[in-house]
Amino acid sequence: MFDISTMSENPSNRKDHRPIGYLEAQKRFFVEIFENRRIVLSVFRHNYIYLHKDTWLGVVWIFVNPCIPIFIYNVLQYLDIFSSNYNGIPRAVYLTLSLTLYYTFSESLNGFTSFLSLNRTFLMSGGTSKSAVILATFLVPLSNFSIRLMLLAIILVLNGTVIDLNVVFLPIGCFLLMLLGASVGLILSVFNLISRDIANLVSMISFYLLFASGIFGTIEPTNSFLQALMWSPVYIVIEGVRQLVFFGLEPNGLNVAIGLLAPIVLFSFSITAFYRVEYRINSFL
């Protein structure tokens, strides 16, 4: 005999483990998000708002942590480690916008790589769907982006820099980079359940990738390695947003296609792949 209470309507718990189709996976993702929308906020509050509740500064850390890297690089700029401007744009402004874009990607990548292991309690409780935890994980880099956006506005004022309505492309670029980071992180999250070393490796790689993402300036294709970097979706989005915001220059059609389609297509396929191995994920949880 078997205990019927162990069975669930969740397809991942069925014995046949029927492979989920692409369109079915997309539908399931959005349906589960809507059905678990209140749980999303609970997970987000636990992982973000209450993360520092036992520290002296408490919620102040929520605003401090996203700004520390930008603060350090700007201090280095004021110490003349970097040039004072870049094509007429104050270096502090140029760096802050570039770092805002890159850290949105890296936080999404790191967050999704470890989201299964970090949210094991919620997932094992039986009342939280993985889709809800995925959306809650998205809210973390989104919140940090909002904080950095306020910092960028302050730096714009301090440097007397005025930018036009093309600044609307900044949140669009950050959204695309969040999707891109989530796409890779979702796949890696499965392997991170097997070995926690994956999250540590991703954290290390994402730190050094910062210097290869073009945040300090446009990459000049002087060799094959730099030419390859120029085709990275991360670089294409960062450079495209900077050209639009600072100089009003539209990227070419191929770069627009890569920058827009790569994150969206990769994320939709990563969701499908994630659901297809969900029954294996459950065995490791």
PDB file of C-alpha atoms in Angstrom:
ATOM      1  CA  MET A   1       0.000   0.000   0.000  1.00  0.00           C
ATOM      2  CA  PHE A   2       1.073   3.556  -0.511  1.00  0.00           C
ATOM      3  CA  ASP A   3       0.171   6.770   1.220  1.00  0.00           C
ATOM      4  CA  ILE A   4      -2.018   8.874  -1.042  1.00  0.00           C
ATOM      5  CA  SER A   5      -0.988  12.007   0.878  1.00  0.00           C
ATOM      6  CA  THR A   6       2.433  11.790  -0.729  1.00  0.00           C
ATOM      7  CA  MET A   7       0.936  12.343  -4.162  1.00  0.00           C
ATOM      8  CA  SER A   8       0.451  15.815  -5.602  1.00  0.00           C
ATOM      9  CA  GLU A   9      -1.003  17.500  -8.617  1.00  0.00           C
ATOM     10  CA  ASN A  10       2.466  18.797  -9.365  1.00  0.00           C
ATOM     11  CA  PRO A  11       3.564  17.076 -12.619  1.00  0.00           C
ATOM     12  CA  SER A  12       7.039  16.584 -11.187  1.00  0.00           C
ATOM     13  CA  ASN A  13       5.626  14.110  -8.635  1.00  0.00           C
ATOM     14  CA  ARG A  14       3.919  11.839 -11.138  1.00  0.00           C
ATOM     15  CA  LYS A  15       5.529   8.487 -11.726  1.00  0.00           C
ATOM     16  CA  ASP A  16       5.618   8.771 -15.505  1.00  0.00           C
ATOM     17  CA  HIS A  17       7.635  12.010 -15.380  1.00  0.00           C
ATOM     18  CA  ARG A  18       6.118  13.006 -18.702  1.00  0.00           C
ATOM     19  CA  PRO A  19       8.469  15.464 -20.488  1.00  0.00           C
ATOM     20  CA  ILE A  20       6.950  18.924 -20.465  1.00  0.00           C
ATOM     21  CA  GLY A  21       6.666  20.753 -23.781  1.00  0.00           C
ATOM     22  CA  TYR A  22       8.019  24.222 -24.506  1.00  0.00           C
ATOM     23  CA  LEU A  23       4.661  26.024 -24.617  1.00  0.00           C
ATOM     24  CA  GLU A  24       3.367  24.030 -21.657  1.00  0.00           C
ATOM     25  CA  ALA A  25       6.389  25.115 -19.605  1.00  0.00           C
ATOM     26  CA  GLN A  26       5.849  28.799 -20.404  1.00  0.00           C
ATOM     27  CA  LYS A  27       2.151  28.545 -19.513  1.00  0.00           C
ATOM     28  CA  ARG A  28       2.889  26.725 -16.279  1.00  0.00           C
ATOM     29  CA  PHE A  29       5.461  29.339 -15.236  1.00  0.00           C
ATOM     30  CA  PHE A  30       3.083  32.286 -15.541  1.00  0.00           C
ATOM     31  CA  VAL A  31       0.067  30.429 -14.121  1.00  0.00           C
ATOM     32  CA  GLU A  32       2.019  29.380 -11.021  1.00  0.00           C
ATOM     33  CA  ILE A  33       3.338  32.902 -10.527  1.00  0.00           C
ATOM     34  CA  PHE A  34      -0.200  34.287 -10.582  1.00  0.00           C
ATOM     35  CA  GLU A  35      -1.542  31.604  -8.266  1.00  0.00           C
ATOM     36  CA  ASN A  36       1.327  32.078  -5.789  1.00  0.00           C
ATOM     37  CA  ARG A  37       1.684  35.862  -6.025  1.00  0.00           C
ATOM     38  CA  ARG A  38       1.314  36.337  -2.263  1.00  0.00           C
ATOM     39  CA  ILE A  39       3.947  33.709  -1.547  1.00  0.00           C
ATOM     40  CA  VAL A  40       6.335  35.568  -3.877  1.00  0.00           C
ATOM     41  CA  LEU A  41       6.339  38.576  -1.561  1.00  0.00           C
ATOM     42  CA  SER A  42       6.799  36.371   1.508  1.00  0.00           C
ATOM     43  CA  VAL A  43       9.878  34.723   0.016  1.00  0.00           C
ATOM     44  CA  PHE A  44      11.229  38.098  -1.093  1.00  0.00           C
ATOM     45  CA  ARG A  45      10.780  39.626   2.354  1.00  0.00           C
ATOM     46  CA  HIS A  46      12.530  36.666   3.960  1.00  0.00           C
ATOM     47  CA  ASN A  47      15.490  36.716   1.542  1.00  0.00           C
ATOM     48  CA  TYR A  48      15.892  40.471   1.150  1.00  0.00           C
ATOM     49  CA  ILE A  49      14.029  42.676   3.624  1.00  0.00           C
ATOM     50  CA  TYR A  50      14.689  40.546   6.719  1.00  0.00           C
ATOM     51  CA  LEU A  51      18.146  39.368   5.675  1.00  0.00           C
ATOM     52  CA  HIS A  52      19.914  41.852   7.982  1.00  0.00           C
ATOM     53  CA  LYS A  53      17.360  41.972  10.815  1.00  0.00           C
ATOM     54  CA  ASP A  54      19.857  40.720  13.427  1.00  0.00           C
ATOM     55  CA  THR A  55      22.536  43.312  12.563  1.00  0.00           C
ATOM     56  CA  TRP A  56      23.054  46.708  14.190  1.00  0.00           C
ATOM     57  CA  LEU A  57      22.303  48.666  11.027  1.00  0.00           C
ATOM     58  CA  GLY A  58      19.379  46.476  10.026  1.00  0.00           C
ATOM     59  CA  VAL A  59      17.599  47.592   6.852  1.00  0.00           C
ATOM     60  CA  VAL A  60      20.266  50.266   6.265  1.00  0.00           C
ATOM     61  CA  TRP A  61      22.376  47.463   4.766  1.00  0.00           C
ATOM     62  CA  ILE A  62      19.755  47.049   2.051  1.00  0.00           C
ATOM     63  CA  PHE A  63      20.727  50.483   0.727  1.00  0.00           C
ATOM     64  CA  VAL A  64      24.424  50.302   1.551  1.00  0.00           C
ATOM     65  CA  ASN A  65      25.374  46.963  -0.025  1.00  0.00           C
ATOM     66  CA  PRO A  66      24.307  47.757  -3.632  1.00  0.00           C
ATOM     67  CA  CYS A  67      26.173  51.083  -3.495  1.00  0.00           C
ATOM     68  CA  ILE A  68      29.519  49.885  -2.080  1.00  0.00           C
ATOM     69  CA  PRO A  69      31.062  48.755  -5.430  1.00  0.00           C
ATOM     70  CA  ILE A  70      29.983  51.938  -7.182  1.00  0.00           C
ATOM     71  CA  PHE A  71      31.279  54.029  -4.275  1.00  0.00           C
ATOM     72  CA  ILE A  72      34.704  52.317  -4.435  1.00  0.00           C
ATOM     73  CA  TYR A  73      35.091  52.790  -8.194  1.00  0.00           C
ATOM     74  CA  ASN A  74      34.049  56.424  -7.940  1.00  0.00           C
ATOM     75  CA  VAL A  75      36.586  57.043  -5.163  1.00  0.00           C
ATOM     76  CA  LEU A  76      39.258  55.552  -7.424  1.00  0.00           C
ATOM     77  CA  GLN A  77      38.101  57.876 -10.179  1.00  0.00           C
ATOM     78  CA  TYR A  78      38.366  60.950  -7.943  1.00  0.00           C
ATOM     79  CA  LEU A  79      41.879  59.794  -6.986  1.00  0.00           C
ATOM     80  CA  ASP A  80      42.721  60.025 -10.725  1.00  0.00           C
ATOM     81  CA  ILE A  81      43.116  56.259 -11.110  1.00  0.00           C
ATOM     82  CA  PHE A  82      40.862  56.623 -14.150  1.00  0.00           C
ATOM     83  CA  SER A  83      40.640  59.484 -16.618  1.00  0.00           C
ATOM     84  CA  SER A  84      38.351  62.337 -15.572  1.00  0.00           C
ATOM     85  CA  ASN A  85      35.941  61.940 -18.475  1.00  0.00           C
ATOM     86  CA  TYR A  86      35.060  59.607 -21.316  1.00  0.00           C
ATOM     87  CA  ASN A  87      34.165  61.254 -24.622  1.00  0.00           C
ATOM     88  CA  GLY A  88      32.868  64.273 -22.759  1.00  0.00           C
ATOM     89  CA  ILE A  89      30.925  62.266 -20.167  1.00  0.00           C
ATOM     90  CA  PRO A  90      32.154  62.589 -16.543  1.00  0.00           C
ATOM     91  CA  ARG A  91      33.868  59.351 -15.664  1.00  0.00           C
ATOM     92  CA  ALA A  92      31.852  58.998 -12.450  1.00  0.00           C
ATOM     93  CA  VAL A  93      28.608  59.104 -14.449  1.00  0.00           C
ATOM     94  CA  TYR A  94      29.925  56.729 -17.109  1.00  0.00           C
ATOM     95  CA  LEU A  95      31.151  54.190 -14.550  1.00  0.00           C
ATOM     96  CA  THR A  96      28.045  54.353 -12.389  1.00  0.00           C
ATOM     97  CA  LEU A  97      25.697  53.633 -15.276  1.00  0.00           C
ATOM     98  CA  SER A  98      27.938  50.823 -16.556  1.00  0.00           C
ATOM     99  CA  LEU A  99      28.266  49.228 -13.114  1.00  0.00           C
ATOM    100  CA  THR A 100      24.516  49.501 -12.558  1.00  0.00           C
ATOM    101  CA  LEU A 101      23.994  47.472 -15.705  1.00  0.00           C
ATOM    102  CA  TYR A 102      26.670  44.877 -15.001  1.00  0.00           C
ATOM    103  CA  TYR A 103      25.789  44.249 -11.363  1.00  0.00           C
ATOM    104  CA  THR A 104      22.172  43.653 -12.355  1.00  0.00           C
ATOM    105  CA  PHE A 105      23.446  40.807 -14.534  1.00  0.00           C
ATOM    106  CA  SER A 106      25.918  39.381 -12.007  1.00  0.00           C
ATOM    107  CA  GLU A 107      23.454  39.515  -9.097  1.00  0.00           C
ATOM    108  CA  SER A 108      20.860  37.734 -11.192  1.00  0.00           C
ATOM    109  CA  LEU A 109      23.399  35.096 -12.255  1.00  0.00           C
ATOM    110  CA  ASN A 110      24.632  34.480  -8.708  1.00  0.00           C
ATOM    111  CA  GLY A 111      21.173  34.640  -7.178  1.00  0.00           C
ATOM    112  CA  PHE A 112      19.664  32.073  -9.509  1.00  0.00           C
ATOM    113  CA  THR A 113      22.661  29.752  -9.321  1.00  0.00           C
ATOM    114  CA  SER A 114      22.088  29.301  -5.587  1.00  0.00           C
ATOM    115  CA  PHE A 115      18.325  29.926  -5.329  1.00  0.00           C
ATOM    116  CA  LEU A 116      17.341  26.260  -4.936  1.00  0.00           C
ATOM    117  CA  SER A 117      19.707  25.568  -2.069  1.00  0.00           C
ATOM    118  CA  LEU A 118      18.982  28.908  -0.368  1.00  0.00           C
ATOM    119  CA  ASN A 119      15.211  28.385  -0.535  1.00  0.00           C
ATOM    120  CA  ARG A 120      15.199  24.706   0.359  1.00  0.00           C
ATOM    121  CA  THR A 121      12.976  25.360   3.399  1.00  0.00           C
ATOM    122  CA  PHE A 122      10.282  27.069   1.326  1.00  0.00           C
ATOM    123  CA  LEU A 123      10.403  24.441  -1.412  1.00  0.00           C
ATOM    124  CA  MET A 124      10.313  21.489   0.974  1.00  0.00           C
ATOM    125  CA  SER A 125       7.373  22.902   2.918  1.00  0.00           C
ATOM    126  CA  GLY A 126       5.081  21.880   0.064  1.00  0.00           C
ATOM    127  CA  GLY A 127       3.261  25.186  -0.182  1.00  0.00           C
ATOM    128  CA  THR A 128       5.679  27.108  -2.353  1.00  0.00           C
ATOM    129  CA  SER A 129       6.057  26.505  -6.073  1.00  0.00           C
ATOM    130  CA  LYS A 130       9.422  26.876  -7.735  1.00  0.00           C
ATOM    131  CA  SER A 131       7.939  29.491 -10.072  1.00  0.00           C
ATOM    132  CA  ALA A 132       7.086  31.693  -7.079  1.00  0.00           C
ATOM    133  CA  VAL A 133      10.640  31.390  -5.756  1.00  0.00           C
ATOM    134  CA  ILE A 134      11.998  32.212  -9.216  1.00  0.00           C
ATOM    135  CA  LEU A 135       9.993  35.447  -9.312  1.00  0.00           C
ATOM    136  CA  ALA A 136      11.018  36.300  -5.745  1.00  0.00           C
ATOM    137  CA  THR A 137      14.650  35.825  -6.806  1.00  0.00           C
ATOM    138  CA  PHE A 138      14.090  38.288  -9.649  1.00  0.00           C
ATOM    139  CA  LEU A 139      12.939  40.918  -7.161  1.00  0.00           C
ATOM    140  CA  VAL A 140      16.363  41.022  -5.460  1.00  0.00           C
ATOM    141  CA  PRO A 141      18.445  42.400  -8.400  1.00  0.00           C
ATOM    142  CA  LEU A 142      15.444  44.519  -9.366  1.00  0.00           C
ATOM    143  CA  SER A 143      15.416  46.140  -5.913  1.00  0.00           C
ATOM    144  CA  ASN A 144      19.178  46.691  -5.992  1.00  0.00           C
ATOM    145  CA  PHE A 145      18.825  48.254  -9.432  1.00  0.00           C
ATOM    146  CA  SER A 146      16.284  50.720  -8.037  1.00  0.00           C
ATOM    147  CA  ILE A 147      18.718  51.718  -5.279  1.00  0.00           C
ATOM    148  CA  ARG A 148      21.586  52.163  -7.751  1.00  0.00           C
ATOM    149  CA  LEU A 149      19.308  54.189 -10.011  1.00  0.00           C
ATOM    150  CA  MET A 150      18.774  56.655  -7.166  1.00  0.00           C
ATOM    151  CA  LEU A 151      22.543  56.791  -6.648  1.00  0.00           C
ATOM    152  CA  LEU A 152      23.028  57.478 -10.370  1.00  0.00           C
ATOM    153  CA  ALA A 153      20.560  60.367 -10.150  1.00  0.00           C
ATOM    154  CA  ILE A 154      22.546  61.851  -7.253  1.00  0.00           C
ATOM    155  CA  ILE A 155      25.840  61.499  -9.164  1.00  0.00           C
ATOM    156  CA  LEU A 156      24.262  63.134 -12.229  1.00  0.00           C
ATOM    157  CA  VAL A 157      23.284  66.138 -10.115  1.00  0.00           C
ATOM    158  CA  LEU A 158      26.690  66.372  -8.407  1.00  0.00           C
ATOM    159  CA  ASN A 159      28.446  66.323 -11.785  1.00  0.00           C
ATOM    160  CA  GLY A 160      26.009  68.720 -13.422  1.00  0.00           C
ATOM    161  CA  THR A 161      25.248  66.194 -16.152  1.00  0.00           C
ATOM    162  CA  VAL A 162      21.934  66.262 -17.996  1.00  0.00           C
ATOM    163  CA  ILE A 163      20.768  63.296 -20.062  1.00  0.00           C
ATOM    164  CA  ASP A 164      17.655  63.155 -22.233  1.00  0.00           C
ATOM    165  CA  LEU A 165      14.710  60.778 -22.348  1.00  0.00           C
ATOM    166  CA  ASN A 166      16.916  58.013 -23.740  1.00  0.00           C
ATOM    167  CA  VAL A 167      17.583  57.191 -20.080  1.00  0.00           C
ATOM    168  CA  VAL A 168      14.449  55.015 -20.369  1.00  0.00           C
ATOM    169  CA  PHE A 169      16.669  52.439 -22.072  1.00  0.00           C
ATOM    170  CA  LEU A 170      18.574  51.920 -18.803  1.00  0.00           C
ATOM    171  CA  PRO A 171      15.801  49.932 -17.038  1.00  0.00           C
ATOM    172  CA  ILE A 172      15.112  48.075 -20.293  1.00  0.00           C
ATOM    173  CA  GLY A 173      18.762  47.062 -20.503  1.00  0.00           C
ATOM    174  CA  CYS A 174      18.788  45.996 -16.864  1.00  0.00           C
ATOM    175  CA  PHE A 175      15.699  43.853 -17.400  1.00  0.00           C
ATOM    176  CA  LEU A 176      17.356  42.101 -20.345  1.00  0.00           C
ATOM    177  CA  LEU A 177      20.516  41.501 -18.315  1.00  0.00           C
ATOM    178  CA  MET A 178      18.444  40.096 -15.441  1.00  0.00           C
ATOM    179  CA  LEU A 179      16.857  37.632 -17.857  1.00  0.00           C
ATOM    180  CA  LEU A 180      20.264  36.714 -19.231  1.00  0.00           C
ATOM    181  CA  GLY A 181      21.719  36.075 -15.784  1.00  0.00           C
ATOM    182  CA  ALA A 182      18.638  34.089 -14.772  1.00  0.00           C
ATOM    183  CA  SER A 183      18.850  31.950 -17.911  1.00  0.00           C
ATOM    184  CA  VAL A 184      22.336  30.723 -17.078  1.00  0.00           C
ATOM    185  CA  GLY A 185      21.713  30.628 -13.335  1.00  0.00           C
ATOM    186  CA  LEU A 186      18.601  28.440 -13.626  1.00  0.00           C
ATOM    187  CA  ILE A 187      20.574  25.716 -15.389  1.00  0.00           C
ATOM    188  CA  LEU A 188      23.512  26.000 -12.995  1.00  0.00           C
ATOM    189  CA  SER A 189      21.173  25.867  -9.982  1.00  0.00           C
ATOM    190  CA  VAL A 190      20.490  22.203 -10.701  1.00  0.00           C
ATOM    191  CA  PHE A 191      24.194  21.362 -10.622  1.00  0.00           C
ATOM    192  CA  ASN A 192      24.665  23.522  -7.528  1.00  0.00           C
ATOM    193  CA  LEU A 193      22.358  21.175  -5.639  1.00  0.00           C
ATOM    194  CA  ILE A 194      24.863  18.394  -6.350  1.00  0.00           C
ATOM    195  CA  SER A 195      27.928  20.468  -5.538  1.00  0.00           C
ATOM    196  CA  ARG A 196      27.870  23.826  -3.745  1.00  0.00           C
ATOM    197  CA  ASP A 197      31.218  24.582  -5.402  1.00  0.00           C
ATOM    198  CA  ILE A 198      29.273  25.688  -8.479  1.00  0.00           C
ATOM    199  CA  ALA A 199      27.939  28.803  -6.737  1.00  0.00           C
ATOM    200  CA  ASN A 200      31.425  29.712  -5.501  1.00  0.00           C
ATOM    201  CA  LEU A 201      32.901  29.295  -8.980  1.00  0.00           C
ATOM    202  CA  VAL A 202      30.152  31.398 -10.543  1.00  0.00           C
ATOM    203  CA  SER A 203      30.710  34.139  -7.953  1.00  0.00           C
ATOM    204  CA  MET A 204      34.427  34.191  -8.735  1.00  0.00           C
ATOM    205  CA  ILE A 205      33.922  34.152 -12.505  1.00  0.00           C
ATOM    206  CA  SER A 206      31.295  36.896 -12.392  1.00  0.00           C
ATOM    207  CA  PHE A 207      33.712  39.134 -10.481  1.00  0.00           C
ATOM    208  CA  TYR A 208      36.448  38.816 -13.098  1.00  0.00           C
ATOM    209  CA  LEU A 209      33.944  38.955 -15.959  1.00  0.00           C
ATOM    210  CA  LEU A 210      33.285  42.524 -14.874  1.00  0.00           C
ATOM    211  CA  PHE A 211      36.615  43.542 -16.420  1.00  0.00           C
ATOM    212  CA  ALA A 212      35.725  41.807 -19.702  1.00  0.00           C
ATOM    213  CA  SER A 213      32.238  43.297 -19.993  1.00  0.00           C
ATOM    214  CA  GLY A 214      33.348  46.677 -21.293  1.00  0.00           C
ATOM    215  CA  ILE A 215      32.222  48.715 -18.292  1.00  0.00           C
ATOM    216  CA  PHE A 216      35.353  50.879 -18.477  1.00  0.00           C
ATOM    217  CA  GLY A 217      34.858  51.750 -22.143  1.00  0.00           C
ATOM    218  CA  THR A 218      34.148  50.509 -25.628  1.00  0.00           C
ATOM    219  CA  ILE A 219      36.119  47.375 -26.507  1.00  0.00           C
ATOM    220  CA  GLU A 220      38.469  47.820 -29.446  1.00  0.00           C
ATOM    221  CA  PRO A 221      38.735  44.570 -31.475  1.00  0.00           C
ATOM    222  CA  THR A 222      42.525  44.486 -31.638  1.00  0.00           C
ATOM    223  CA  ASN A 223      42.734  40.685 -31.339  1.00  0.00           C
ATOM    224  CA  SER A 224      40.563  37.578 -31.640  1.00  0.00           C
ATOM    225  CA  PHE A 225      39.772  37.436 -27.918  1.00  0.00           C
ATOM    226  CA  LEU A 226      38.457  41.014 -27.852  1.00  0.00           C
ATOM    227  CA  GLN A 227      36.502  40.377 -31.039  1.00  0.00           C
ATOM    228  CA  ALA A 228      34.799  37.433 -29.315  1.00  0.00           C
ATOM    229  CA  LEU A 229      33.975  39.590 -26.276  1.00  0.00           C
ATOM    230  CA  MET A 230      32.227  42.094 -28.531  1.00  0.00           C
ATOM    231  CA  TRP A 231      29.677  39.409 -29.446  1.00  0.00           C
ATOM    232  CA  SER A 232      28.813  38.732 -25.816  1.00  0.00           C
ATOM    233  CA  PRO A 233      25.144  39.625 -25.141  1.00  0.00           C
ATOM    234  CA  VAL A 234      26.273  41.210 -21.846  1.00  0.00           C
ATOM    235  CA  TYR A 235      28.637  43.583 -23.625  1.00  0.00           C
ATOM    236  CA  ILE A 236      26.168  44.265 -26.442  1.00  0.00           C
ATOM    237  CA  VAL A 237      23.454  45.352 -23.990  1.00  0.00           C
ATOM    238  CA  ILE A 238      25.812  47.455 -21.836  1.00  0.00           C
ATOM    239  CA  GLU A 239      27.414  49.199 -24.802  1.00  0.00           C
ATOM    240  CA  GLY A 240      24.088  49.659 -26.594  1.00  0.00           C
ATOM    241  CA  VAL A 241      22.475  51.309 -23.567  1.00  0.00           C
ATOM    242  CA  ARG A 242      25.458  53.616 -23.039  1.00  0.00           C
ATOM    243  CA  GLN A 243      25.483  54.707 -26.670  1.00  0.00           C
ATOM    244  CA  LEU A 244      21.763  55.466 -26.522  1.00  0.00           C
ATOM    245  CA  VAL A 245      21.749  57.230 -23.146  1.00  0.00           C
ATOM    246  CA  PHE A 246      24.943  59.279 -23.476  1.00  0.00           C
ATOM    247  CA  PHE A 247      25.264  59.922 -27.202  1.00  0.00           C
ATOM    248  CA  GLY A 248      21.854  59.159 -28.721  1.00  0.00           C
ATOM    249  CA  LEU A 249      23.442  56.627 -31.083  1.00  0.00           C
ATOM    250  CA  GLU A 250      21.307  53.684 -32.141  1.00  0.00           C
ATOM    251  CA  PRO A 251      23.052  50.277 -32.293  1.00  0.00           C
ATOM    252  CA  ASN A 252      22.983  48.340 -35.548  1.00  0.00           C
ATOM    253  CA  GLY A 253      20.193  45.905 -36.295  1.00  0.00           C
ATOM    254  CA  LEU A 254      22.224  42.780 -35.514  1.00  0.00           C
ATOM    255  CA  ASN A 255      23.210  44.049 -32.065  1.00  0.00           C
ATOM    256  CA  VAL A 256      19.598  44.998 -31.337  1.00  0.00           C
ATOM    257  CA  ALA A 257      18.477  41.495 -32.321  1.00  0.00           C
ATOM    258  CA  ILE A 258      21.100  39.834 -30.117  1.00  0.00           C
ATOM    259  CA  GLY A 259      20.536  42.189 -27.193  1.00  0.00           C
ATOM    260  CA  LEU A 260      16.758  41.790 -27.260  1.00  0.00           C
ATOM    261  CA  LEU A 261      16.229  38.222 -28.406  1.00  0.00           C
ATOM    262  CA  ALA A 262      19.093  36.355 -26.714  1.00  0.00           C
ATOM    263  CA  PRO A 263      17.930  37.018 -23.106  1.00  0.00           C
ATOM    264  CA  ILE A 264      14.255  36.351 -23.855  1.00  0.00           C
ATOM    265  CA  VAL A 265      14.829  33.199 -25.909  1.00  0.00           C
ATOM    266  CA  LEU A 266      17.438  31.805 -23.519  1.00  0.00           C
ATOM    267  CA  PHE A 267      15.221  32.387 -20.498  1.00  0.00           C
ATOM    268  CA  SER A 268      12.212  30.682 -22.080  1.00  0.00           C
ATOM    269  CA  PHE A 269      14.322  27.646 -22.996  1.00  0.00           C
ATOM    270  CA  SER A 270      15.965  27.539 -19.562  1.00  0.00           C
ATOM    271  CA  ILE A 271      12.494  27.487 -17.953  1.00  0.00           C
ATOM    272  CA  THR A 272      11.568  24.536 -20.151  1.00  0.00           C
ATOM    273  CA  ALA A 273      14.792  22.682 -19.327  1.00  0.00           C
ATOM    274  CA  PHE A 274      14.321  23.433 -15.630  1.00  0.00           C
ATOM    275  CA  TYR A 275      10.827  21.934 -15.523  1.00  0.00           C
ATOM    276  CA  ARG A 276      11.932  18.894 -17.492  1.00  0.00           C
ATOM    277  CA  VAL A 277      14.400  17.912 -14.786  1.00  0.00           C
ATOM    278  CA  GLU A 278      12.219  19.026 -11.887  1.00  0.00           C
ATOM    279  CA  TYR A 279      11.639  15.500 -10.621  1.00  0.00           C
ATOM    280  CA  ARG A 280      15.408  15.088 -10.308  1.00  0.00           C
ATOM    281  CA  ILE A 281      15.651  18.443  -8.540  1.00  0.00           C
ATOM    282  CA  ASN A 282      13.103  17.243  -5.987  1.00  0.00           C
ATOM    283  CA  SER A 283      15.200  14.168  -5.243  1.00  0.00           C
ATOM    284  CA  PHE A 284      18.190  16.373  -4.353  1.00  0.00           C
ATOM    285  CA  LEU A 285      16.121  18.785  -2.275  1.00  0.00           C
TER     286      LEU A 285
END
